[in-house]
XYZ file of C-alpha atoms in Angstrom:
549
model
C 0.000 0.000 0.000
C 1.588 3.455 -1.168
C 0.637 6.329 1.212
C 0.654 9.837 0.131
C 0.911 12.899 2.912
C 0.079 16.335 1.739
C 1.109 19.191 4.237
C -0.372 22.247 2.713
C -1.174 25.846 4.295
C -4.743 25.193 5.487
C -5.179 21.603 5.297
C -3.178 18.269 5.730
C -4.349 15.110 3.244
C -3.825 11.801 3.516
C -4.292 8.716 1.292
C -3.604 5.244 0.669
C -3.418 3.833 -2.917
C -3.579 -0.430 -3.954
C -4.135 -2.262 -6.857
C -4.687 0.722 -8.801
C -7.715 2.236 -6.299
C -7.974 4.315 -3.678
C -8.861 3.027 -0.619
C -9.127 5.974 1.888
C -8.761 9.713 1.988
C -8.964 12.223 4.902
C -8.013 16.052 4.953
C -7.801 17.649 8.888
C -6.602 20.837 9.457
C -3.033 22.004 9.301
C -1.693 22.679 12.728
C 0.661 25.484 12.100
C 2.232 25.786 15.383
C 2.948 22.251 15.704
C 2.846 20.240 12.184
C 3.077 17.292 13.941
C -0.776 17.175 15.677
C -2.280 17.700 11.711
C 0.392 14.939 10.350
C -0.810 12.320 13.358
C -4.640 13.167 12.716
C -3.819 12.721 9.404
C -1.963 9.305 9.495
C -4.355 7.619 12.507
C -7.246 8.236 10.052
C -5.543 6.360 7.233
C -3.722 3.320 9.360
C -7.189 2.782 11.290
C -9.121 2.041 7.941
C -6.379 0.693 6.137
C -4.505 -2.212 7.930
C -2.485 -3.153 5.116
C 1.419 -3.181 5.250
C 2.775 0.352 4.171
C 5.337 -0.035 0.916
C 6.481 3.803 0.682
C 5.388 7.397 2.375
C 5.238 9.851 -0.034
C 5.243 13.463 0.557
C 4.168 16.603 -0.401
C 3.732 20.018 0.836
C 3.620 23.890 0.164
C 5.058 24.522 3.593
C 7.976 26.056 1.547
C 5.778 27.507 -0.761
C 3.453 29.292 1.476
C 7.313 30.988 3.409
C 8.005 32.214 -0.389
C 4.379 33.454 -0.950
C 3.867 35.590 2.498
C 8.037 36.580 2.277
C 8.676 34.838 5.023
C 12.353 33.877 3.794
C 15.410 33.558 6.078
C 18.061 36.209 5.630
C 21.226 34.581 3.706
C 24.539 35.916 2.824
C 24.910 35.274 -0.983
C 28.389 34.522 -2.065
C 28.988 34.888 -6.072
C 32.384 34.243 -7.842
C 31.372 35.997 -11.177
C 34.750 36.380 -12.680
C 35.228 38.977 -15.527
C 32.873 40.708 -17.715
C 29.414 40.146 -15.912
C 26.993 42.245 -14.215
C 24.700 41.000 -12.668
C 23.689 43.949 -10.883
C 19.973 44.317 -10.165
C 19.480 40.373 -11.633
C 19.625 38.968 -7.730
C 17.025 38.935 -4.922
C 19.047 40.356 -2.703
C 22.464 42.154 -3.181
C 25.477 39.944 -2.793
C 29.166 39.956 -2.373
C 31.016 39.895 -5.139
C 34.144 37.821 -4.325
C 37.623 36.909 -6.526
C 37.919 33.435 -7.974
C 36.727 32.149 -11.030
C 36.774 29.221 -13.310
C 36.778 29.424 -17.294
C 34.282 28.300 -19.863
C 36.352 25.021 -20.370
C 36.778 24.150 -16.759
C 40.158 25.376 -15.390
C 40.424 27.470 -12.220
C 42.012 30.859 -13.181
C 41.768 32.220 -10.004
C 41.339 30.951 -6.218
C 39.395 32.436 -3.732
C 41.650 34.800 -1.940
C 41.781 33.865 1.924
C 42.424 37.621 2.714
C 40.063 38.873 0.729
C 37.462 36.156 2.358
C 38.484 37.206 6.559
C 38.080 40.956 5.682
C 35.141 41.126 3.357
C 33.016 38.698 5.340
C 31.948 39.480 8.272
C 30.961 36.994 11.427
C 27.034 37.352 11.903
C 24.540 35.892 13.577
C 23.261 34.225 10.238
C 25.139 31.038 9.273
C 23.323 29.996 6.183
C 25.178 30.545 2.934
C 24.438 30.580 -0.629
C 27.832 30.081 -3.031
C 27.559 30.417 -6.790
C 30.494 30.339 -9.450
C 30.490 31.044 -12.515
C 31.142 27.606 -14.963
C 31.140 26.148 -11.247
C 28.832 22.758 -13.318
C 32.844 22.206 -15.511
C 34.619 22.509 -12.174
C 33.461 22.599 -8.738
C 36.761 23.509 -7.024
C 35.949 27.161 -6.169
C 33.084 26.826 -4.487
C 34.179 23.422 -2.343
C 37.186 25.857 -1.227
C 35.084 28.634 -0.379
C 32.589 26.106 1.391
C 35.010 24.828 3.494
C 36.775 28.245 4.412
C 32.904 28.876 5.486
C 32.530 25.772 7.989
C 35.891 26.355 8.976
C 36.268 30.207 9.581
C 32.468 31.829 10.242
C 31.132 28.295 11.830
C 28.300 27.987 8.832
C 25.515 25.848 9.512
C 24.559 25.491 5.771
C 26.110 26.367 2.711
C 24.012 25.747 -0.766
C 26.535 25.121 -3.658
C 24.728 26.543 -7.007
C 27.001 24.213 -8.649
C 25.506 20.955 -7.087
C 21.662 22.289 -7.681
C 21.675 22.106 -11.349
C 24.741 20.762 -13.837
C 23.293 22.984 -16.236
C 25.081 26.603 -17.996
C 22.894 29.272 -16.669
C 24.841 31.253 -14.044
C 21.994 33.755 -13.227
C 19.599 30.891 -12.554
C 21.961 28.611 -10.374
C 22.470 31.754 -8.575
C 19.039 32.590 -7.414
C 18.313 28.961 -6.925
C 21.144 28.659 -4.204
C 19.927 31.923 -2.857
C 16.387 30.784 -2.663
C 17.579 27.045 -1.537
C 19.360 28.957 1.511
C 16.535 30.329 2.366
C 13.942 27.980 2.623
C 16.439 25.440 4.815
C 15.524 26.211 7.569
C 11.857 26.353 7.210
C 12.205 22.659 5.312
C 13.824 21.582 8.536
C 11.129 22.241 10.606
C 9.090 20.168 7.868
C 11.344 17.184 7.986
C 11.778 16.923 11.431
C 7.755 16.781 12.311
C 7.279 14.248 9.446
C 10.109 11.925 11.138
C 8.836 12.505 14.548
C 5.400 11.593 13.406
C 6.291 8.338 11.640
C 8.750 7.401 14.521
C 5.268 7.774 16.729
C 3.354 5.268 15.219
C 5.790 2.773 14.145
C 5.511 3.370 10.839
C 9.172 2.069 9.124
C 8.926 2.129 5.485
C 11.069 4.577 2.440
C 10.140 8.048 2.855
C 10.468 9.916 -0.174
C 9.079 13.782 -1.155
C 7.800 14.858 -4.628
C 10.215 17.269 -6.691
C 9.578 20.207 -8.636
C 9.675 18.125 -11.807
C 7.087 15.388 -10.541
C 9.249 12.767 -9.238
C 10.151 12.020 -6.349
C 13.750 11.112 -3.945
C 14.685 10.289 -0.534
C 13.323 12.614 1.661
C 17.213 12.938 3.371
C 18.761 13.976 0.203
C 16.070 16.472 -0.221
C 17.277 18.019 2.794
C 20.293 19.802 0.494
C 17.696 20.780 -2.141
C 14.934 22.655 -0.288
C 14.526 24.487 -2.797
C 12.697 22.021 -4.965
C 9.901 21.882 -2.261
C 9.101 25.414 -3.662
C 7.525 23.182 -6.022
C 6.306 20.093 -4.532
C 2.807 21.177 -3.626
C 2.624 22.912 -7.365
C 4.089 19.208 -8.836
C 1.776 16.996 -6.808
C -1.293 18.191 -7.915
C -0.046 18.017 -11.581
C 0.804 14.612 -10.858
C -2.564 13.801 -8.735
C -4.106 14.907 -12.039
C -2.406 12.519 -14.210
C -3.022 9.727 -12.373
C -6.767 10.750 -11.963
C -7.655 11.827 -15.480
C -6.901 11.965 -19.380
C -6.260 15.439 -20.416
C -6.714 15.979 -23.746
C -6.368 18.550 -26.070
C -5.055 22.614 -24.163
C -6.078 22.450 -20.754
C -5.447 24.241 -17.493
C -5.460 23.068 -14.585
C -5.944 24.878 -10.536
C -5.152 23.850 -7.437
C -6.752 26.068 -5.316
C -5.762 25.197 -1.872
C -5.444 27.391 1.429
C -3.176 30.130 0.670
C -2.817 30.172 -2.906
C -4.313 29.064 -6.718
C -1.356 26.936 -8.677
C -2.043 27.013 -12.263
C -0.204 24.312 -14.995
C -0.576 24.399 -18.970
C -1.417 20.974 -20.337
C -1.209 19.312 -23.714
C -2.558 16.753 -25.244
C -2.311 14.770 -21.906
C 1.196 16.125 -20.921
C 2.086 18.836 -18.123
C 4.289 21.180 -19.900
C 7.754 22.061 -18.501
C 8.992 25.014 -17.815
C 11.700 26.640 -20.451
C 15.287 26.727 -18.804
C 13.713 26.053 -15.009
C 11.415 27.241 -13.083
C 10.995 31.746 -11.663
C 10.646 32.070 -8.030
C 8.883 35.530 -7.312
C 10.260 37.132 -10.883
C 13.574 35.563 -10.686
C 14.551 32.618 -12.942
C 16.378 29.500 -11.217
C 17.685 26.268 -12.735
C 15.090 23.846 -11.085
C 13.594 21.966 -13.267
C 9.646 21.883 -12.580
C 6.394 22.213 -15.016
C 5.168 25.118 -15.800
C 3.552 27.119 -13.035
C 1.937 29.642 -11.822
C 1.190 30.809 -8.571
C -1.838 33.433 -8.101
C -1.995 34.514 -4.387
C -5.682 33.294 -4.086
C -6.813 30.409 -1.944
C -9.406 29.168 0.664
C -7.686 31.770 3.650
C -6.762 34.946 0.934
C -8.020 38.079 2.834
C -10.531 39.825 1.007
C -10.890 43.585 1.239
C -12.198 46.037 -0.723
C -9.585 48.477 -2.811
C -12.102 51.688 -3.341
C -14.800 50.146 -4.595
C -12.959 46.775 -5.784
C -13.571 44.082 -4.347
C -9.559 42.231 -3.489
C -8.787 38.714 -3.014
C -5.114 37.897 -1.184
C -2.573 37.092 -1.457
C -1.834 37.595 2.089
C -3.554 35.049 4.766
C -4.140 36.195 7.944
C -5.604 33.249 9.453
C -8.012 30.805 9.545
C -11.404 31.918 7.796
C -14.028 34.058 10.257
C -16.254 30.278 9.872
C -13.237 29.113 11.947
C -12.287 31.950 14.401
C -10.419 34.361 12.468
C -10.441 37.484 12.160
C -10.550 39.163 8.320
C -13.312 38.240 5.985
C -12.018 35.334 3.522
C -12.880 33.549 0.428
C -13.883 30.470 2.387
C -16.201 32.650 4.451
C -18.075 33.196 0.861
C -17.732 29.716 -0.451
C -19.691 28.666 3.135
C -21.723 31.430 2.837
C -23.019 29.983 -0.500
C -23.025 26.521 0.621
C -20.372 25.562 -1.611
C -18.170 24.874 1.444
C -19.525 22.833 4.669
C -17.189 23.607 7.450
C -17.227 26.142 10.566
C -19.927 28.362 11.524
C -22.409 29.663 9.277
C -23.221 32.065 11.214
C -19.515 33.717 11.592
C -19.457 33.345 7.445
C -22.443 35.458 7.057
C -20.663 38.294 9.664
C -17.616 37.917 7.240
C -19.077 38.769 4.615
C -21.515 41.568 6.218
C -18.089 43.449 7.125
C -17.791 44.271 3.624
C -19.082 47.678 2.574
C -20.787 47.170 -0.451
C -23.737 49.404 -0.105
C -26.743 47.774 -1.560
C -26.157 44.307 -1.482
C -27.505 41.301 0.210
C -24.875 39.077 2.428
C -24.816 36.376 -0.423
C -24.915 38.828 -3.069
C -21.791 40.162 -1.406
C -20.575 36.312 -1.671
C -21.086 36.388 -5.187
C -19.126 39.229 -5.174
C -15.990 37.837 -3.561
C -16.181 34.636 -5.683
C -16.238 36.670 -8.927
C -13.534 38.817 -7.898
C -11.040 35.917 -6.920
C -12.297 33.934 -10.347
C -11.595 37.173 -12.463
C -7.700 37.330 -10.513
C -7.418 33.318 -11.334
C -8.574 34.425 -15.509
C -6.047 37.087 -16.102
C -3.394 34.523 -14.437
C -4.536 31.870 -16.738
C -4.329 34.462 -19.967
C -0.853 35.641 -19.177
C 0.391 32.142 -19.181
C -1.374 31.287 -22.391
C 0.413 34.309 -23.648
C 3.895 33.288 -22.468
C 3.551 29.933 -23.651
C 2.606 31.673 -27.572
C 4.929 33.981 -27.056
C 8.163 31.920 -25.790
C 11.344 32.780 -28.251
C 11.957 29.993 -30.778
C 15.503 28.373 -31.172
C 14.376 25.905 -34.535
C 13.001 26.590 -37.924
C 9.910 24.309 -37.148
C 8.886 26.239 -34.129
C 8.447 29.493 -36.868
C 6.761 27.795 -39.268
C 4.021 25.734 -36.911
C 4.242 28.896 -34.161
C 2.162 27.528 -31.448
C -1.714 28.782 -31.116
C -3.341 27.047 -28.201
C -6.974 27.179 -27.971
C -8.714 26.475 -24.443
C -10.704 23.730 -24.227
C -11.184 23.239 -20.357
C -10.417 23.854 -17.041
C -9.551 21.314 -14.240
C -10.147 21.808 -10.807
C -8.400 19.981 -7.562
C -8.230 20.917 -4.264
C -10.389 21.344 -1.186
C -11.781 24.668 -2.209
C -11.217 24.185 -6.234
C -14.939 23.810 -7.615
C -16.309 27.163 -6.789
C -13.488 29.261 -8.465
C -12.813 26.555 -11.575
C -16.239 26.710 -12.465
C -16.760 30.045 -12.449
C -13.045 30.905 -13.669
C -14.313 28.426 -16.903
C -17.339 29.789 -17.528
C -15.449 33.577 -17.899
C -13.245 31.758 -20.409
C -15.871 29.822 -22.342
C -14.187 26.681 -21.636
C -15.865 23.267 -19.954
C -15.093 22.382 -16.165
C -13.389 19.266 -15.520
C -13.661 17.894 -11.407
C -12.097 14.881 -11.225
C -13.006 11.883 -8.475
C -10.936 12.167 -5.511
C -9.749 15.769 -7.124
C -10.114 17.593 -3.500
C -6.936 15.130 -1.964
C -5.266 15.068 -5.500
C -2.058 16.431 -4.119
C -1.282 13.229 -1.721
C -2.722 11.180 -4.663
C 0.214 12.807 -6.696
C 2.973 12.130 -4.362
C 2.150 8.190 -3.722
C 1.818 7.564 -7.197
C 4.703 9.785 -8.670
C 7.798 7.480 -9.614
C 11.628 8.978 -8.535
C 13.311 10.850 -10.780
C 17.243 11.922 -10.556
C 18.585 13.686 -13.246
C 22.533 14.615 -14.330
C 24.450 16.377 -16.501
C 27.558 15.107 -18.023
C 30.024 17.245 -19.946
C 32.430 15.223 -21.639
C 35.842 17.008 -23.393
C 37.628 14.257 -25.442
C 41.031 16.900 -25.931
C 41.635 17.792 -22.144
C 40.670 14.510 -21.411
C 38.325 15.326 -18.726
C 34.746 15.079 -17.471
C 32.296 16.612 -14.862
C 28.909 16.555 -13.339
C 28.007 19.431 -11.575
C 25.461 17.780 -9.508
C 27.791 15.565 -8.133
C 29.918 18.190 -7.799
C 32.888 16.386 -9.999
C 35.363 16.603 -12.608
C 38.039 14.317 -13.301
C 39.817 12.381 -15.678
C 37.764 11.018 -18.692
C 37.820 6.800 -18.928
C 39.896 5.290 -21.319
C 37.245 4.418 -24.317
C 34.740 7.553 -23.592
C 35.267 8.792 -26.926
C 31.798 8.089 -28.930
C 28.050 9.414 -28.442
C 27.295 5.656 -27.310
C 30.148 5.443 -25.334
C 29.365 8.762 -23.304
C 25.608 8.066 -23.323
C 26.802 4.284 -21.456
C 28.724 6.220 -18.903
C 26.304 9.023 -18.373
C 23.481 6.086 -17.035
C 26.532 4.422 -15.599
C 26.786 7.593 -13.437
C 23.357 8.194 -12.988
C 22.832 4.751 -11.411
C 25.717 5.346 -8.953
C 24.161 8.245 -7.602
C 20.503 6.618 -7.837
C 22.571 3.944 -5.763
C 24.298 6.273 -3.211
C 20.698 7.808 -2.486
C 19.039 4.880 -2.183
C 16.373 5.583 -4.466
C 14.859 3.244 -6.701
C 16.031 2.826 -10.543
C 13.998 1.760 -12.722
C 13.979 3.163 -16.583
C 16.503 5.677 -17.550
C 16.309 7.966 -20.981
C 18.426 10.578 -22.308
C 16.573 14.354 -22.299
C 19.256 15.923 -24.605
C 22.661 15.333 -26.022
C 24.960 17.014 -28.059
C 28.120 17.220 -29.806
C 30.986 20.048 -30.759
C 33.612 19.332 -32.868
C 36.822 20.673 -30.981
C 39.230 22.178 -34.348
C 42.754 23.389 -33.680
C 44.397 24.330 -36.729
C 42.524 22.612 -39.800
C 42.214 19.584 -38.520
C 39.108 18.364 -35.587
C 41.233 16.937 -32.522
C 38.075 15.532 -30.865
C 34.730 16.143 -29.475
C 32.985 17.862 -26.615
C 29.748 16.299 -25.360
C 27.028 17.202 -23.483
C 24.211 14.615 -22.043
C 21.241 15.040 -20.034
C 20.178 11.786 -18.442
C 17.662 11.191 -16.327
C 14.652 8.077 -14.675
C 11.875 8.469 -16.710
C 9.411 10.435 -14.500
C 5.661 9.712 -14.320
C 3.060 7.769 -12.352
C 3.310 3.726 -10.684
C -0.481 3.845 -11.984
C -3.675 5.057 -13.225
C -6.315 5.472 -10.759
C -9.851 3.711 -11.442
C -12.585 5.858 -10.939
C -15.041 4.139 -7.766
């Protein structure tokens, strides 16, 4: 039996998956000042009705998501070795140190970092967590190891993210946010990690513990630890992958999981989740993590809703529980309940919700209406300005020119606890047909026991200098004797990728190659060998399909 755990802002889901069914679902309330109450309701409910021998616990969660969201983020001293001839002034989330040390384009260290330089320029604060980023850092990983060591060694650092080790892809400017963003969710994934453990520990429960990543698979939930920043995603990816396992999306869809703090919107086609174009943007800043293509509207279940003049505003911040529950702003959950399109809390409370509103003229549930249209009209222009990205993407091929891409809209899917109320109205604004799934309102924990694991590396291959390197594994050495040919680096790229698969513990299963390619290397007139480049990857995706009851 697979169980899936879903830790989101307002609610905590459980399920257990067999035999290609569902066999029990239950959603309690999040218990922000002590995750571990919500994860035990949560898990009691499940083990009660379902007696069956546990084969994996699968996580997911927008605990991470939510810090992001509210800016909630840990402070972090970003560290970047940019070498000559880049600015990247006004490109970072926060301002950084520039520091000496660099590596060039083929992978030899012209310059260490400077231990003077490194004892005057930074200082000893009361924030140890450190984000490091070098430029070609993926070709050789040498500068930032020495400047992560000096860290431990010198200012006491209780966590250093390498960019280097996040992504073995070129991109400096993404790997550096994503180590400054990956910094600063740590801690808060901490906290996660250690209530999940303590929860399992409680009830005896011994079985591999894994959490969905940003691109839909999932890995050990202790190697996760050094890549927080994936978890960004995991809430985002689980639904996408709930939805695949729940339903056959055909044709240009959208789908929105609305859940307690915000709306999380993915582009389908033709029954595919699309991926997003070089990684994924947290707040407007591109990293290197590899995730679908998302978007996050600040609308959910617990958005605040206030009035702007005369305009009626939904989130993004969350300021509590809904009124229904004992809060203390208005919310959109207050006017789902209000319309009986939600069944929890008080009634009563709802109605006073919504009565605080000053909208001269109208009834309590016309005021309802109100709130519901406003939030579905914020989740429609979110929708249309990812349509319009997606049209509007550059083009690298001759194909993508000729056939440019026109998507017409031919439905919208809802999951989540509070998704039917805003996806039908958000569809009926856009003309399109409503699509609510069975089990849709627990689809996240469906997505993260039924996502396979994924691992993915990058392997740069130079056939001259004789040399190769990963930058997730945060190595370069000598090339083997024989790794001279496309098959021959394509064999030692899985080779690789099963090691580490190995070394994490995470089951293998199929393996395919997402890109590779080839540069002649040409000194004088004649070609003195080859420089390759191979993605490799498990083939993400779902154990199974999900039969409908």
């Amino acid at each position: 039996m697979l169980l899936g755990i879903d830790v989101g802002g307002t609610f905590t889901d459980a399920v257990a998956v067999a035999d290609g069914r569902v066999l029990e679902t239950v959603k309690v309330p999040t218990t922000h000042d002590d995750l571990l109450v919500g994860i035990l309701a949560a898990l009691d409910h499940i083990v009660s009705r379902c007696p069956r021998q546990i084969s994996r616990v699968a996580l997911s969660t927008t605990w991470v998501t939510n810090a992001v969201v509210e800016g909630k983020l840990d402070p972090v001293e970003l560290l970047v070795m940019a070498g000559p001839g880049l600015n990247l002034s006004g490109l970072l989330p926060v301002t950084p140190r520039f520091l000496t040390g660099y590596v060039d384009h083929r992978g030899i260290q012209v310059q260490a970092p400077d231990d003077g330089e490194l004892q005057q320029r930074i200082p000893k604060t009361a924030d140890s967590v450190y984000a490091v980023s070098g430029k070609f850092s993926v070709r050789n990983p040498d500068a930032e190891q020495q400047l992560n060591a000096w860290l431990k060694e010198h200012r006491q650092a209780e966590h250093v993210t390498l960019g280097g080790k996040l992504s073995g892809s070129l991109n400096f400017l993404r790997r550096t946010n994503g180590a400054y963003f990956n910094a600063a969710v740590w801690r808060r994934f901490k906290d996660f990690e250690a209530a999940i453990n303590q929860a399992l520990a409680a009830r005896d429960i011994i079985a591999p513990l894994v959490i969905l990543k940003a691109d839909g698979g999932t890995m050990p939930l202790t190697a996760a630890g050094e890549m927080p920043v994936e978890a960004i995603f995991t809430g985002p990816a689980a639904s996408v992958m709930g939805i695949q396992a729940l339903t056959d999306c055909r044709g240009t869809m959208v789908s929105l999981d609305v859940g307690g703090t915000t709306t999380d919107l993915a582009l389908w086609q033709d029954g595919q989740p699309l991926l997003a174009a070089g990684g994924a943007f947290v707040e407007r800043y591109p990293t290197a993590v590899r995730a679908f293509q998302l978007l996050s509207v600040g609308v959910g279940g617990d958005s605040e809703v206030r009035l702007a003049g005369e305009e009626v505003v939904v989130g993004p911040l969350r300021r509590g529980p809904a009124m229904a529950n004992g809060g203390t702003v208005p919310t959109l959950s207050d006017a789902m309940i209000v319309l009986e399109e939600a069944s929890f809390g008080s009634r009563k409370l709802a109605e006073a919700a919504m009565d605080q509103l000053a909208l001269p003229g109208l009834t309590v549930r016309e005021k309802a209406e109100t709130v519901l249209q406003a939030a579905a009209r914020q989740v429609v222009v979110a929708i249309r300005q990812m349509l319009l990205r997606e049209e509007t993407k550059p083009v690298y091929r001759v194909a993508e020119i000729t056939q440019p891409v026109i998507l017409d809209l031919q439905g919208v899917i809802g999951v989540g606890g509070a998704a039917a109320p805003i996806a039908k109205r958000a569809a009926a604004l856009l003309g399109a047909a409503c699509v609510l799934p069975e089990h849709g309102e627990v689809a996240n924990a469906i997505g993260a026991a039924v996502s396979r694991p994924t691992l993915e590396i990058n392997l740069r291959a130079d056939t001259v200098a004789g040399r190769y390197s990963v930058g997730e594994l945060g190595l370069e050495a000598a090339l083997p004797v024989g790794v001279r040919t496309v098959a021959a680096v394509t064999d030692f790229a899985k080779q690789l990728l099963c090691q580490r698969a190995t070394e994490l513990k995470m089951e293998q299963g199929e393996s395919e190659v997402v890109s590779l390619e080839s540069f002649p290397v040409v000194k004088g007139f004649n070609r003195s060998g080859w420089i390759y480049q191979c993605r490799m990857q498990l083939t993400p995706g779902v154990l199974m399909r999900l039969e409908e009851a």
